[in-house]
Tab-separated table of C-alpha atoms and ligand atoms in Angstrom:
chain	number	residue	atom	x	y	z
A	1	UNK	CA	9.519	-7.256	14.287
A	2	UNK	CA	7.880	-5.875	10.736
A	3	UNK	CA	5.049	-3.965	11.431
A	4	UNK	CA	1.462	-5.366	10.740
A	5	UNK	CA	-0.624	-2.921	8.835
A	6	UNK	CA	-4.346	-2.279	7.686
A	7	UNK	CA	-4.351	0.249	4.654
A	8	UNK	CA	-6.931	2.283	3.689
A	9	UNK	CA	-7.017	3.283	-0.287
A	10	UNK	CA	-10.353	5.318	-0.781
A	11	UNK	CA	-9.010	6.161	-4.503
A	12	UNK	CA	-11.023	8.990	-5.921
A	13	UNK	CA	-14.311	8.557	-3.512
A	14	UNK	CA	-16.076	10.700	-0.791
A	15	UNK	CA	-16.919	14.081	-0.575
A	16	UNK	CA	-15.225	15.785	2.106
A	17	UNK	CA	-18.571	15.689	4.240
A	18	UNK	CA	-18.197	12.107	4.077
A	19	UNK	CA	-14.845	11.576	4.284
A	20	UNK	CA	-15.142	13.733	8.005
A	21	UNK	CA	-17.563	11.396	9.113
A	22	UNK	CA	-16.024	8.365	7.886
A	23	UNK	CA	-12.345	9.295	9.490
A	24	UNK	CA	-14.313	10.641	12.716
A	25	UNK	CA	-15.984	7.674	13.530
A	26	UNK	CA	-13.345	5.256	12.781
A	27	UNK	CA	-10.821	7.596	14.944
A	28	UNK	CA	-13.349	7.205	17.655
A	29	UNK	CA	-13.319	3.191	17.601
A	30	UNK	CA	-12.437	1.632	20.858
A	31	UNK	CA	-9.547	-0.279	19.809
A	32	UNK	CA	-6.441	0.872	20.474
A	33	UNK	CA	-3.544	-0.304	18.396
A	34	UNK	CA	-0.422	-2.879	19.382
A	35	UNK	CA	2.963	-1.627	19.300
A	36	UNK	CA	3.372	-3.529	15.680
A	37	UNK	CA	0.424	-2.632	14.290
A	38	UNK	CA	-0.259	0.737	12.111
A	39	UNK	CA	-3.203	2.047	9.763
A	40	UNK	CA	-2.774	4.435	7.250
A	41	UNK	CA	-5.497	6.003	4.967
A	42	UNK	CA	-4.319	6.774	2.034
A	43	UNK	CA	-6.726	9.445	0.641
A	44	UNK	CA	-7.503	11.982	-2.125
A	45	UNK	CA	-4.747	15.201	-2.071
A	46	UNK	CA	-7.326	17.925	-0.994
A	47	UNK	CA	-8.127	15.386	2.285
A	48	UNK	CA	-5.179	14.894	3.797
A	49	UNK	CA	-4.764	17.830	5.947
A	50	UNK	CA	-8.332	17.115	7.353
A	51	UNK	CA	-7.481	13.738	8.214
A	52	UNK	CA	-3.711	14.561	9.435
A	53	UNK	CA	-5.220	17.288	11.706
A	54	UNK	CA	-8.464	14.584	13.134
A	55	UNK	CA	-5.588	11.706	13.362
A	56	UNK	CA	-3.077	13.853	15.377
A	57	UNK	CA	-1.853	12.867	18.838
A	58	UNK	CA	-4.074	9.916	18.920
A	59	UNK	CA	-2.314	6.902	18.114
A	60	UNK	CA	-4.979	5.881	15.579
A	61	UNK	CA	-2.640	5.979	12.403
A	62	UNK	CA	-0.994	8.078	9.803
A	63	UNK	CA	-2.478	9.828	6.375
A	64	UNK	CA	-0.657	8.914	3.105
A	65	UNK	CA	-0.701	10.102	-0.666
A	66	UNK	CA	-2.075	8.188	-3.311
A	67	UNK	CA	0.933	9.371	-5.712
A	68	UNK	CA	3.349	11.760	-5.739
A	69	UNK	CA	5.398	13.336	-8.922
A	70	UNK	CA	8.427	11.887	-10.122
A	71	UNK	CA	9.905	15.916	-10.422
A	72	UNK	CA	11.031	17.733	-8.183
A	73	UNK	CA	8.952	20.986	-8.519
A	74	UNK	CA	8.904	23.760	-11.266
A	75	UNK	CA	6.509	24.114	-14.013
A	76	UNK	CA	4.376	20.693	-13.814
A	77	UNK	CA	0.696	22.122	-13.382
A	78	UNK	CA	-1.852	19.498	-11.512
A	79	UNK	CA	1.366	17.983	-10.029
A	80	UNK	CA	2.136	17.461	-6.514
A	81	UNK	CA	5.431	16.982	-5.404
A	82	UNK	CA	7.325	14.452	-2.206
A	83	UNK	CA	8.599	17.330	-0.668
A	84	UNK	CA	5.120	19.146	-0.610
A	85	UNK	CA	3.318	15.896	1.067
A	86	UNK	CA	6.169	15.713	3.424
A	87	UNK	CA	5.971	19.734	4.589
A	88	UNK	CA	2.337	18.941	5.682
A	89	UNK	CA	3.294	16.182	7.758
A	90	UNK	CA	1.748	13.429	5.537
A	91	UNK	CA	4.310	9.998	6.309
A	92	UNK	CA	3.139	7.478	3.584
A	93	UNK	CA	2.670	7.678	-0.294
A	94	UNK	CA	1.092	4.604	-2.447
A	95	UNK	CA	3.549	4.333	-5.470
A	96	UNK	CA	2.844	2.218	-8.554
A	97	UNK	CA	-1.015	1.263	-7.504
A	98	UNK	CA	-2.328	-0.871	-10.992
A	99	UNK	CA	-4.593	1.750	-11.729
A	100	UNK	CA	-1.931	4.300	-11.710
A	101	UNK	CA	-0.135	1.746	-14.447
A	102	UNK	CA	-2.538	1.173	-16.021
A	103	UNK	CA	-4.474	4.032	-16.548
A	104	UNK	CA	-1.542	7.143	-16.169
A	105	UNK	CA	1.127	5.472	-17.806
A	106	UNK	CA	3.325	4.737	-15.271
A	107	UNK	CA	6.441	2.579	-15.743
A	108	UNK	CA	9.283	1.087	-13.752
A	109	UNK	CA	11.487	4.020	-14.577
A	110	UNK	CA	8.691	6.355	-13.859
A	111	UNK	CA	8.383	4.519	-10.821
A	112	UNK	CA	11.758	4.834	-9.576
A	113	UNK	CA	11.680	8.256	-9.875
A	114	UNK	CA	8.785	8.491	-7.891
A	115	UNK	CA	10.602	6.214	-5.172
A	116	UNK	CA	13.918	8.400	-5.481
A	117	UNK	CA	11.551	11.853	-4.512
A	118	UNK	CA	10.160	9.909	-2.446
A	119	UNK	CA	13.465	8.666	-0.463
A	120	UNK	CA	14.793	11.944	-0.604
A	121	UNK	CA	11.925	13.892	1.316
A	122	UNK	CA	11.392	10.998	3.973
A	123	UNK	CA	8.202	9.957	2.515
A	124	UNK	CA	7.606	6.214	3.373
A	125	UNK	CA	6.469	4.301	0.210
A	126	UNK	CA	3.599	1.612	0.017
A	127	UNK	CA	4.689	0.158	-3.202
A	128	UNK	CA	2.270	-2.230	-5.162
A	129	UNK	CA	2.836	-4.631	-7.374
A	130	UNK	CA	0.829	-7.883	-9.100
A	131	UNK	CA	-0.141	-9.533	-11.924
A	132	UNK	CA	-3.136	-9.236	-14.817
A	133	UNK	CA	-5.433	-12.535	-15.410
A	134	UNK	CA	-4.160	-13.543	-18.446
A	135	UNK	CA	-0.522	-13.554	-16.414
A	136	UNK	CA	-1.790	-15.764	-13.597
A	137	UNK	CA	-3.759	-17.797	-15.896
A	138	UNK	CA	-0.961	-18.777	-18.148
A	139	UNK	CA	1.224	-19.375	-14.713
A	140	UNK	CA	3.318	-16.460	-15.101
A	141	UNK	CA	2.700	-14.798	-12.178
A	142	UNK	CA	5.841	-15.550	-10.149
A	143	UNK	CA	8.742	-14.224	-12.483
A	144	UNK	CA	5.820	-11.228	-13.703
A	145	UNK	CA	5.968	-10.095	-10.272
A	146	UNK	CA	9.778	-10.506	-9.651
A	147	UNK	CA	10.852	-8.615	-12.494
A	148	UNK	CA	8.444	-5.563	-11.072
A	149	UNK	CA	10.190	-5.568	-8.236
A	150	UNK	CA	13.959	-6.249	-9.667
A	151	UNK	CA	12.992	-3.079	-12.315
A	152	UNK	CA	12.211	-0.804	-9.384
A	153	UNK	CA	13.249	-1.647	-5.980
A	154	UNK	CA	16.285	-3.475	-6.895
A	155	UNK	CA	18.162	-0.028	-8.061
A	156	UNK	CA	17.925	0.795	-3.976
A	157	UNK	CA	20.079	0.156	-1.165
A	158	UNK	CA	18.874	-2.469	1.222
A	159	UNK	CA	18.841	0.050	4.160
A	160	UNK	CA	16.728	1.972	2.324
A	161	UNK	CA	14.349	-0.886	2.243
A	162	UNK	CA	14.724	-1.448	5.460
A	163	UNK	CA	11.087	-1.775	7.018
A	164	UNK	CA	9.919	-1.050	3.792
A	165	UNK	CA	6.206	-1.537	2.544
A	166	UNK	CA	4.849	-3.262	-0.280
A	167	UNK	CA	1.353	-4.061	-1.256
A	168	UNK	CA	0.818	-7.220	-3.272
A	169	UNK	CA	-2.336	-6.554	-5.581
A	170	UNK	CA	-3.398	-9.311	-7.909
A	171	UNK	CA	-5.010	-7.131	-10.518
A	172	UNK	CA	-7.963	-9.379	-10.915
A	173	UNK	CA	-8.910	-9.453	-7.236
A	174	UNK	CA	-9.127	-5.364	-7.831
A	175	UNK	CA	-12.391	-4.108	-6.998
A	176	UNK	CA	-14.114	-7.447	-8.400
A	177	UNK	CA	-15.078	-9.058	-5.290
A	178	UNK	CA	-12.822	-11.887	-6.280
A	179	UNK	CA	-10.159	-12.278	-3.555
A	180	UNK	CA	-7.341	-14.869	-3.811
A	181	UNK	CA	-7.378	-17.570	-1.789
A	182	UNK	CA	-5.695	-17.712	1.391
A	183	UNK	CA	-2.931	-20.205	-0.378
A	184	UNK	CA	-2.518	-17.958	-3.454
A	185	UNK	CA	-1.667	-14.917	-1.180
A	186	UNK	CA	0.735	-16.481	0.916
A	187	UNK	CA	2.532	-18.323	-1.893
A	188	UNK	CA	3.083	-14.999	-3.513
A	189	UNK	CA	4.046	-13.100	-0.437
A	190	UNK	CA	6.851	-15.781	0.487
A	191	UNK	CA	8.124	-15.432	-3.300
A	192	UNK	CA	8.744	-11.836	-3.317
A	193	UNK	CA	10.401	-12.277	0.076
A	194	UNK	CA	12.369	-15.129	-0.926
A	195	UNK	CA	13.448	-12.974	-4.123
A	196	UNK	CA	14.182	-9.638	-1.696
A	197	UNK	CA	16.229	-11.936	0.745
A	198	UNK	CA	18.258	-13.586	-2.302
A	199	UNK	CA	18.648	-9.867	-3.077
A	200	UNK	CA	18.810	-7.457	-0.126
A	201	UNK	CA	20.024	-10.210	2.376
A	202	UNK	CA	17.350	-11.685	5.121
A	203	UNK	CA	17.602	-9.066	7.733
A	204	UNK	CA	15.940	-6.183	5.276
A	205	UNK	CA	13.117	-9.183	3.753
A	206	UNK	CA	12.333	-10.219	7.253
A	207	UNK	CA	11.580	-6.317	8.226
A	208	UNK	CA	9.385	-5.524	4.768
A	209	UNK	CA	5.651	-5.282	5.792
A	210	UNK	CA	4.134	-7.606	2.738
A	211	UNK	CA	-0.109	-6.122	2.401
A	212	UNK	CA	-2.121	-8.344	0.604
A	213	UNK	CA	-4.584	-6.501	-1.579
A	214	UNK	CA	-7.808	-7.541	-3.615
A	215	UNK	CA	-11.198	-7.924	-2.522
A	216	UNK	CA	-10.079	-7.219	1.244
A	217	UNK	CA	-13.130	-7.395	3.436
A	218	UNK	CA	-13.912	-7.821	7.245
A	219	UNK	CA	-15.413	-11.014	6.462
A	220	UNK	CA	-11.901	-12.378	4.929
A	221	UNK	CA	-9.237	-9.724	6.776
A	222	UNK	CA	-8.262	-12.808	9.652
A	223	UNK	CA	-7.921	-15.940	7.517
A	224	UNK	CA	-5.662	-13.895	5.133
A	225	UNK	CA	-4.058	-12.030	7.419
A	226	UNK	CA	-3.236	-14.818	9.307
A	227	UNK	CA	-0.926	-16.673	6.709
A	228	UNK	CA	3.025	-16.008	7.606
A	229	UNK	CA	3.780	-13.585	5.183
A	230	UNK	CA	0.835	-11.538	4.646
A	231	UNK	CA	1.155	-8.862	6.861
A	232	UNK	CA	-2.138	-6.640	6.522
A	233	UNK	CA	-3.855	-5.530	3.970
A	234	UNK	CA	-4.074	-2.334	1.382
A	235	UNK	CA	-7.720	-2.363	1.485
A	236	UNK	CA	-10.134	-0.012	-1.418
A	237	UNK	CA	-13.759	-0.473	-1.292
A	238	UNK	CA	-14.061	-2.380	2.444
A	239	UNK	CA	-11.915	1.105	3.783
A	240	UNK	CA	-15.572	3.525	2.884
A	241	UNK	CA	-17.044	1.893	5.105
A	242	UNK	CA	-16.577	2.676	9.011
A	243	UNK	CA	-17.651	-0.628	10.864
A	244	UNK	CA	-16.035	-3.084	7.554
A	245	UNK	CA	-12.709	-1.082	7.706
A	246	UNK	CA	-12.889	-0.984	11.634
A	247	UNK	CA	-13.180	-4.849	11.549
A	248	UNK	CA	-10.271	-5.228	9.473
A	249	UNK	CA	-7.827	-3.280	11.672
A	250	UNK	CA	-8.841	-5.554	14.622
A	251	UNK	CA	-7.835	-8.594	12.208
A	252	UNK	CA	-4.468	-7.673	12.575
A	253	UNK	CA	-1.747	-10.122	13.818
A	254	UNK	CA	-0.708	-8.503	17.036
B	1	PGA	P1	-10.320	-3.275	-3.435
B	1	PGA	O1	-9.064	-2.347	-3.881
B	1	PGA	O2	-10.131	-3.582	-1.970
B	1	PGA	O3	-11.529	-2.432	-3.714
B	1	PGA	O4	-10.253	-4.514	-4.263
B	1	PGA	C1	-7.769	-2.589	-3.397
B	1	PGA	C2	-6.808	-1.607	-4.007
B	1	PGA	O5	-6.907	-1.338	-5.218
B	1	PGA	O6	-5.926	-1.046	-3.316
């Protein structure tokens, strides 16, 4: 059974005081997680061993990277490499968030790369994908997505997607308080399985964790998280917030 998630993105917010308190109190929620159910906060580099170290042993989820290089290592100041994440104990990287795209230039070959050095230090990718307005308004958002994923994840094997995660982001539900609707999600979630079964085969779609994100919030996490294919969420602003991104875990499908 494909693992239900709730991931936390916290971008480039907190000080570490706050980020201590916020990972404190939500590791010391009374909730315990199902067998097929993981979170993952995916926070700023210079966090992640505090939040490894206050996560450890306690079944309460794994820390991930919000980008890794596509290099190996060498002479790429500010960089930080797979291999480094992985030596720290760090599972998860997000790969290909918008705002990387948008903002940091990176591309489907970029993006590969990042996936390869990712692969190759047994890093487990969150891998977003999703379309700008003007895409969705002119009804393009189907074959938009599709060819993000055929440009990237279709140069892999499909046991290396096996239980693979991606995050579907519609750009314009980013951070705008404008989530899609329960229908919109779900259509999109059963295309890009649709296209990774006509692909990979139905054994590796079935066992790809689809997250919805956009707008995520503990007052929509159950309705959208309920729909077939949506299978948590990658969750930004809601996740700064202890009791919100508490509330969303517990919307998980169990
Ligand atoms: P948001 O961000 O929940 O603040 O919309 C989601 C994301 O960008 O991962």
């Amino acid at each position: 059974m494909r693992k239900q998630i709730a991931a936390a993105n916290w971008k480039m917010n907190l000080t570490i005081q706050e980020a201590e308190i916020l990972i404190d109190k939500l590791v010391s929620e009374d909730s315990s997680l199902q067998s097929n159910q993981t979170t993952i906060y995916g926070v700023p580099f210079p966090y992640l061993s505090i939040v490894l170290s206050t996560l450890e042993g306690k079944n309460k989820g794994f820390a991930a990277a919000q980008n890794c290089s596509e290099r190996n290592n060498g002479a790429f100041t500010g960089e930080v490499s797979a291999a480094m994440l992985r030596s720290m104990g760090v599972e998860f990287v997000i790969l290909g968030h918008s705002e990387r795209r948008e903002h940091y230039g990176e591309n489907s070959a970029m993006l590969v790369e990042k996936l390869n050095r990712a692969f190759e230090s047994k890093l487990k990718p969150i891998f977003c994908c999703g379309e700008p307005l003007h895409i969705r308004e002119a009804n393009m958002h189907n074959s938009y997505v599709e060819d993000q994923l055929k440009e990237t994840l279709f140069n892999f094997s499909g046991s290396q997607l096996n239980g693979f995660i991606i995050a579907y982001e519609p750009i314009w539900a980013i951070g705008t308080g404008k989530t899609a609707s329960t229908q919109q999600a779900q259509e999109m979630h059963a295309h890009i399985r649709t296209v990774l079964a006509n692909h990979f085969g139905s054994s590796v779609s079935d066992s790809i964790s689809i997250l919805y994100g956009g707008s995520v919030k503990a007052s929509n996490a159950k309705e959208l998280f309920g729909q077939p294919d949506v299978d948590g969420g990658l969750v930004g602003g809601s996740s700064l917030v202890a009791d919100e991104f508490a509330t969303i875990i517990k919307s998980l499908k169990s």
